[in-house]
mmCIF file of C-alpha atoms in Angstrom:
data_model
loop_
_atom_site.group_PDB
_atom_site.id
_atom_site.type_symbol
_atom_site.label_atom_id
_atom_site.label_comp_id
_atom_site.label_asym_id
_atom_site.label_seq_id
_atom_site.Cartn_x
_atom_site.Cartn_y
_atom_site.Cartn_z
ATOM 1 C CA MET A 1 0.023 0.227 0.057
ATOM 2 C CA VAL A 2 1.221 3.479 -0.925
ATOM 3 C CA GLN A 3 1.873 5.763 2.189
ATOM 4 C CA PHE A 4 1.404 9.820 1.383
ATOM 5 C CA ILE A 5 3.315 12.127 3.419
ATOM 6 C CA GLN A 6 2.618 15.752 3.479
ATOM 7 C CA ALA A 7 5.858 17.973 2.251
ATOM 8 C CA GLN A 8 5.513 20.261 5.638
ATOM 9 C CA ASN A 9 5.983 16.989 7.971
ATOM 10 C CA ILE A 10 9.385 15.782 6.385
ATOM 11 C CA GLY A 11 12.692 16.427 7.388
ATOM 12 C CA LEU A 12 16.401 16.539 6.016
ATOM 13 C CA ALA A 13 16.962 13.024 7.370
ATOM 14 C CA TYR A 14 14.204 11.918 5.468
ATOM 15 C CA LEU A 15 15.229 13.340 1.920
ATOM 16 C CA GLU A 16 19.057 12.135 2.751
ATOM 17 C CA GLU A 17 17.578 8.395 3.582
ATOM 18 C CA ARG A 18 15.079 7.930 0.613
ATOM 19 C CA PHE A 19 16.483 10.271 -2.076
ATOM 20 C CA GLY A 20 20.103 10.230 -1.439
ATOM 21 C CA LEU A 21 20.146 13.861 -0.864
ATOM 22 C CA GLN A 22 23.688 15.118 0.613
ATOM 23 C CA PRO A 23 25.012 18.539 1.399
ATOM 24 C CA ALA A 24 27.701 19.738 -0.716
ATOM 25 C CA LYS A 25 30.950 20.206 0.740
ATOM 26 C CA ASP A 26 32.575 22.168 -1.988
ATOM 27 C CA GLU A 27 33.003 25.707 -0.965
ATOM 28 C CA SER A 28 32.531 26.744 -4.589
ATOM 29 C CA PHE A 29 29.260 24.550 -5.074
ATOM 30 C CA PHE A 30 27.195 27.767 -4.290
ATOM 31 C CA THR A 31 28.610 30.868 -4.932
ATOM 32 C CA GLU A 32 25.806 32.444 -6.690
ATOM 33 C CA TRP A 33 24.700 34.388 -3.686
ATOM 34 C CA LEU A 34 28.249 35.633 -2.872
ATOM 35 C CA GLU A 35 30.198 36.606 -6.158
ATOM 36 C CA ASN A 36 29.325 38.874 -9.130
ATOM 37 C CA LEU A 37 26.128 40.519 -7.497
ATOM 38 C CA PRO A 38 24.356 43.425 -9.499
ATOM 39 C CA GLU A 39 24.249 46.822 -7.812
ATOM 40 C CA ILE A 40 21.367 48.040 -5.995
ATOM 41 C CA THR A 41 20.011 51.836 -6.851
ATOM 42 C CA ASP A 42 19.199 54.435 -4.671
ATOM 43 C CA LEU A 43 15.786 54.155 -5.752
ATOM 44 C CA GLU A 44 15.435 50.445 -5.021
ATOM 45 C CA LYS A 45 16.974 50.856 -1.661
ATOM 46 C CA GLN A 46 14.346 53.562 -0.803
ATOM 47 C CA TYR A 47 11.218 51.138 -2.120
ATOM 48 C CA LEU A 48 13.190 48.118 0.114
ATOM 49 C CA ASP A 49 13.425 50.672 3.202
ATOM 50 C CA ARG A 50 9.719 51.344 2.965
ATOM 51 C CA ALA A 51 9.092 47.372 2.571
ATOM 52 C CA LYS A 52 11.201 46.764 5.699
ATOM 53 C CA PHE A 53 9.395 49.600 7.730
ATOM 54 C CA GLN A 54 6.020 48.229 6.696
ATOM 55 C CA PHE A 55 6.692 44.581 7.543
ATOM 56 C CA LEU A 56 8.115 45.526 11.140
ATOM 57 C CA ARG A 57 5.441 47.350 11.592
ATOM 58 C CA LEU A 58 3.065 44.336 11.030
ATOM 59 C CA VAL A 59 5.393 42.129 13.441
ATOM 60 C CA ASN A 60 3.632 43.993 16.481
ATOM 61 C CA HIS A 61 0.371 42.463 15.480
ATOM 62 C CA PRO A 62 1.205 38.766 15.194
ATOM 63 C CA PRO A 63 0.685 36.189 13.709
ATOM 64 C CA ILE A 64 1.634 37.366 10.307
ATOM 65 C CA ALA A 65 0.246 34.866 7.630
ATOM 66 C CA GLU A 66 2.073 33.747 4.514
ATOM 67 C CA GLU A 67 -0.298 35.666 2.360
ATOM 68 C CA THR A 68 0.842 38.977 3.861
ATOM 69 C CA VAL A 69 4.730 37.923 3.550
ATOM 70 C CA LYS A 70 3.829 37.531 -0.100
ATOM 71 C CA LEU A 71 1.973 40.828 -0.503
ATOM 72 C CA VAL A 72 4.317 43.284 1.780
ATOM 73 C CA ILE A 73 7.795 41.452 1.124
ATOM 74 C CA LEU A 74 7.956 38.923 -1.448
ATOM 75 C CA SER A 75 6.085 40.452 -4.296
ATOM 76 C CA PRO A 76 8.320 43.708 -4.175
ATOM 77 C CA LEU A 77 11.262 41.586 -4.281
ATOM 78 C CA LEU A 78 10.424 39.651 -7.340
ATOM 79 C CA ASP A 79 9.557 42.663 -9.410
ATOM 80 C CA LEU A 80 12.322 44.573 -8.544
ATOM 81 C CA ALA A 81 14.489 41.572 -9.569
ATOM 82 C CA GLY A 82 12.516 41.313 -12.915
ATOM 83 C CA PHE A 83 10.593 37.945 -12.401
ATOM 84 C CA TYR A 84 7.391 39.415 -13.404
ATOM 85 C CA ASP A 85 9.082 39.893 -16.954
ATOM 86 C CA GLU A 86 9.745 37.943 -19.725
ATOM 87 C CA PRO A 87 11.208 35.516 -20.012
ATOM 88 C CA PHE A 88 9.354 34.447 -16.452
ATOM 89 C CA PHE A 89 6.113 34.435 -15.169
ATOM 90 C CA ILE A 90 4.514 33.258 -11.750
ATOM 91 C CA ARG A 91 2.404 30.489 -11.026
ATOM 92 C CA SER A 92 1.063 29.830 -7.406
ATOM 93 C CA LYS A 93 -0.052 26.851 -5.242
ATOM 94 C CA GLN A 94 1.400 24.440 -7.446
ATOM 95 C CA SER A 95 0.776 20.749 -6.469
ATOM 96 C CA ILE A 96 3.823 18.206 -6.352
ATOM 97 C CA GLU A 97 4.330 14.585 -5.896
ATOM 98 C CA ILE A 98 7.877 12.909 -5.485
ATOM 99 C CA ALA A 99 8.043 9.084 -5.125
ATOM 100 C CA ALA A 100 10.559 7.153 -2.913
ATOM 101 C CA GLU A 101 11.486 4.540 -5.048
ATOM 102 C CA ASP A 102 10.901 0.853 -3.535
ATOM 103 C CA LYS A 103 9.507 2.320 -0.296
ATOM 104 C CA GLY A 104 6.302 2.621 -1.007
ATOM 105 C CA GLU A 105 5.762 6.470 -0.058
ATOM 106 C CA ILE A 106 4.779 9.476 -1.939
ATOM 107 C CA VAL A 107 5.501 12.888 -0.917
ATOM 108 C CA ARG A 108 2.838 15.475 -1.706
ATOM 109 C CA GLY A 109 2.611 19.302 -1.045
ATOM 110 C CA ARG A 110 2.015 22.420 -2.463
ATOM 111 C CA ILE A 111 4.496 25.152 -3.473
ATOM 112 C CA ASP A 112 3.255 28.546 -2.684
ATOM 113 C CA VAL A 113 5.185 30.538 -5.648
ATOM 114 C CA LEU A 114 6.686 29.009 -8.467
ATOM 115 C CA VAL A 115 8.744 31.300 -10.985
ATOM 116 C CA ILE A 116 9.076 29.520 -14.286
ATOM 117 C CA GLN A 117 11.487 28.481 -15.979
ATOM 118 C CA GLN A 118 10.941 25.962 -13.091
ATOM 119 C CA ARG A 119 14.414 26.632 -11.789
ATOM 120 C CA LEU A 120 13.493 29.122 -8.944
ATOM 121 C CA TRP A 121 11.377 27.784 -6.339
ATOM 122 C CA LEU A 122 10.126 30.110 -3.602
ATOM 123 C CA LEU A 123 8.519 29.361 -0.302
ATOM 124 C CA ALA A 124 6.832 31.658 2.004
ATOM 125 C CA ILE A 125 6.044 30.651 5.550
ATOM 126 C CA GLU A 126 3.938 31.949 8.602
ATOM 127 C CA SER A 127 5.986 34.463 10.466
ATOM 128 C CA LYS A 128 6.282 33.048 13.930
ATOM 129 C CA ARG A 129 8.114 34.044 17.036
ATOM 130 C CA SER A 130 11.151 31.775 16.307
ATOM 131 C CA SER A 131 13.428 31.659 13.256
ATOM 132 C CA TRP A 132 13.329 27.992 13.690
ATOM 133 C CA SER A 133 9.981 28.283 11.653
ATOM 134 C CA LEU A 134 12.352 29.212 8.541
ATOM 135 C CA LEU A 135 14.738 25.864 9.286
ATOM 136 C CA GLU A 136 11.668 23.753 9.327
ATOM 137 C CA GLY A 137 10.854 25.140 5.756
ATOM 138 C CA ILE A 138 14.042 24.183 4.351
ATOM 139 C CA PRO A 139 13.332 20.290 3.759
ATOM 140 C CA GLN A 140 9.679 21.312 2.291
ATOM 141 C CA ALA A 141 11.302 23.781 -0.306
ATOM 142 C CA LEU A 142 13.696 20.933 -1.024
ATOM 143 C CA ALA A 143 11.362 18.388 -1.425
ATOM 144 C CA TYR A 144 9.679 20.832 -4.090
ATOM 145 C CA MET A 145 13.014 21.246 -5.699
ATOM 146 C CA ILE A 146 13.675 17.550 -5.941
ATOM 147 C CA ALA A 147 10.278 17.119 -7.877
ATOM 148 C CA ASN A 148 11.242 19.631 -10.431
ATOM 149 C CA PRO A 149 11.240 18.223 -14.034
ATOM 150 C CA ASP A 150 14.347 19.567 -15.136
ATOM 151 C CA GLN A 151 17.004 18.215 -13.241
ATOM 152 C CA ASN A 152 19.918 18.915 -15.907
ATOM 153 C CA LYS A 153 20.575 22.473 -14.762
ATOM 154 C CA PRO A 154 20.943 23.852 -10.965
ATOM 155 C CA ILE A 155 17.700 24.891 -9.420
ATOM 156 C CA PHE A 156 17.585 27.447 -6.698
ATOM 157 C CA GLY A 157 15.102 28.192 -3.936
ATOM 158 C CA LEU A 158 14.307 30.828 -1.429
ATOM 159 C CA VAL A 159 12.657 30.239 1.982
ATOM 160 C CA THR A 160 11.253 33.014 3.827
ATOM 161 C CA ASN A 161 9.066 34.180 6.515
ATOM 162 C CA GLY A 162 9.254 37.654 5.684
ATOM 163 C CA SER A 163 11.684 38.727 8.452
ATOM 164 C CA ASP A 164 14.430 36.151 7.672
ATOM 165 C CA PHE A 165 15.724 34.564 4.136
ATOM 166 C CA ILE A 166 17.585 31.556 3.285
ATOM 167 C CA PHE A 167 18.574 30.666 -0.607
ATOM 168 C CA ILE A 168 19.077 27.077 -1.529
ATOM 169 C CA LYS A 169 20.902 25.306 -4.604
ATOM 170 C CA LEU A 170 20.210 22.030 -5.694
ATOM 171 C CA THR A 171 21.976 19.900 -8.649
ATOM 172 C CA LYS A 172 21.570 16.355 -9.661
ATOM 173 C CA ASP A 173 24.684 14.691 -11.371
ATOM 174 C CA ASP A 174 25.296 11.376 -10.046
ATOM 175 C CA VAL A 175 23.436 12.320 -6.633
ATOM 176 C CA LEU A 176 21.271 15.017 -5.410
ATOM 177 C CA LYS A 177 23.432 17.536 -3.784
ATOM 178 C CA TYR A 178 22.225 20.868 -2.053
ATOM 179 C CA ASP A 179 23.744 23.913 0.149
ATOM 180 C CA LEU A 180 22.192 26.978 1.591
ATOM 181 C CA SER A 181 23.566 30.530 1.814
ATOM 182 C CA ASP A 182 23.702 32.540 5.135
ATOM 183 C CA GLN A 183 20.562 33.659 6.646
ATOM 184 C CA PHE A 184 19.389 37.143 6.246
ATOM 185 C CA THR A 185 17.307 38.923 8.383
ATOM 186 C CA LEU A 186 15.392 42.171 8.794
ATOM 187 C CA PHE A 187 16.178 42.473 12.178
ATOM 188 C CA LYS A 188 19.431 44.344 11.835
ATOM 189 C CA ARG A 189 20.306 47.917 11.665
ATOM 190 C CA GLU A 190 21.340 47.531 8.161
ATOM 191 C CA ASN A 191 18.466 46.625 5.644
ATOM 192 C CA GLU A 192 19.553 43.190 4.464
ATOM 193 C CA LEU A 193 16.691 43.374 1.866
ATOM 194 C CA TYR A 194 19.597 44.889 -0.209
ATOM 195 C CA LYS A 195 21.394 41.883 -0.060
ATOM 196 C CA VAL A 196 18.376 39.585 -0.580
ATOM 197 C CA LEU A 197 17.393 41.689 -4.117
ATOM 198 C CA GLY A 198 21.291 41.361 -5.275
ATOM 199 C CA ILE A 199 21.161 37.603 -5.040
ATOM 200 C CA LEU A 200 17.521 37.453 -6.403
ATOM 201 C CA LYS A 201 18.832 39.876 -9.490
ATOM 202 C CA ASN A 202 21.898 37.703 -9.852
ATOM 203 C CA PHE A 203 19.423 34.518 -10.228
ATOM 204 C CA SER A 204 17.317 36.551 -12.704
ATOM 205 C CA GLN A 205 20.382 37.131 -15.034
ATOM 206 C CA ILE A 206 21.587 33.354 -14.718
ATOM 207 C CA LEU A 207 18.213 32.019 -15.505
ATOM 208 C CA SER A 208 17.039 34.200 -18.370
#
């Protein structure tokens, strides 16, 4: 009998055991979040300063639903990074399934935002008091990325709860390998949305 498992209920250990997922050990594996990042204009900084201010004001009235995260933070970032323009287009609430071979298990879930060319996957989760909610979203995002039909090229992901951000890279050569960026947060004096936008802009250039 096939057992169905919800993506939000799995952990990294499950993905490593069932799908052979491995953390990359080569420091050069995921440099796209570090190197050759585009400049952020003064006008874009003003836009991001306002987005940060609006989001932090909402923090005083928890909980912050994932729809609010997408509206206040994620949508402006995607717009400024060029993901609303050709050759990209947005699909939301996409269903995915991945089968664990010979295990009689199928992982099911629904991704919040999918940026086509199917090589950038974005997951917005409810903003909670603890940043651990972000770490819990990483296995879920990786499950969606593993289910991507085009495994011949690197796939990128972003997990955010609005205040914190982690980028992911996944490749499939002989084995599935992944790595994570540093974690960026709005709870610093400097506006780390500048760095997040720079990384998204870099992804946009790489994927277009």
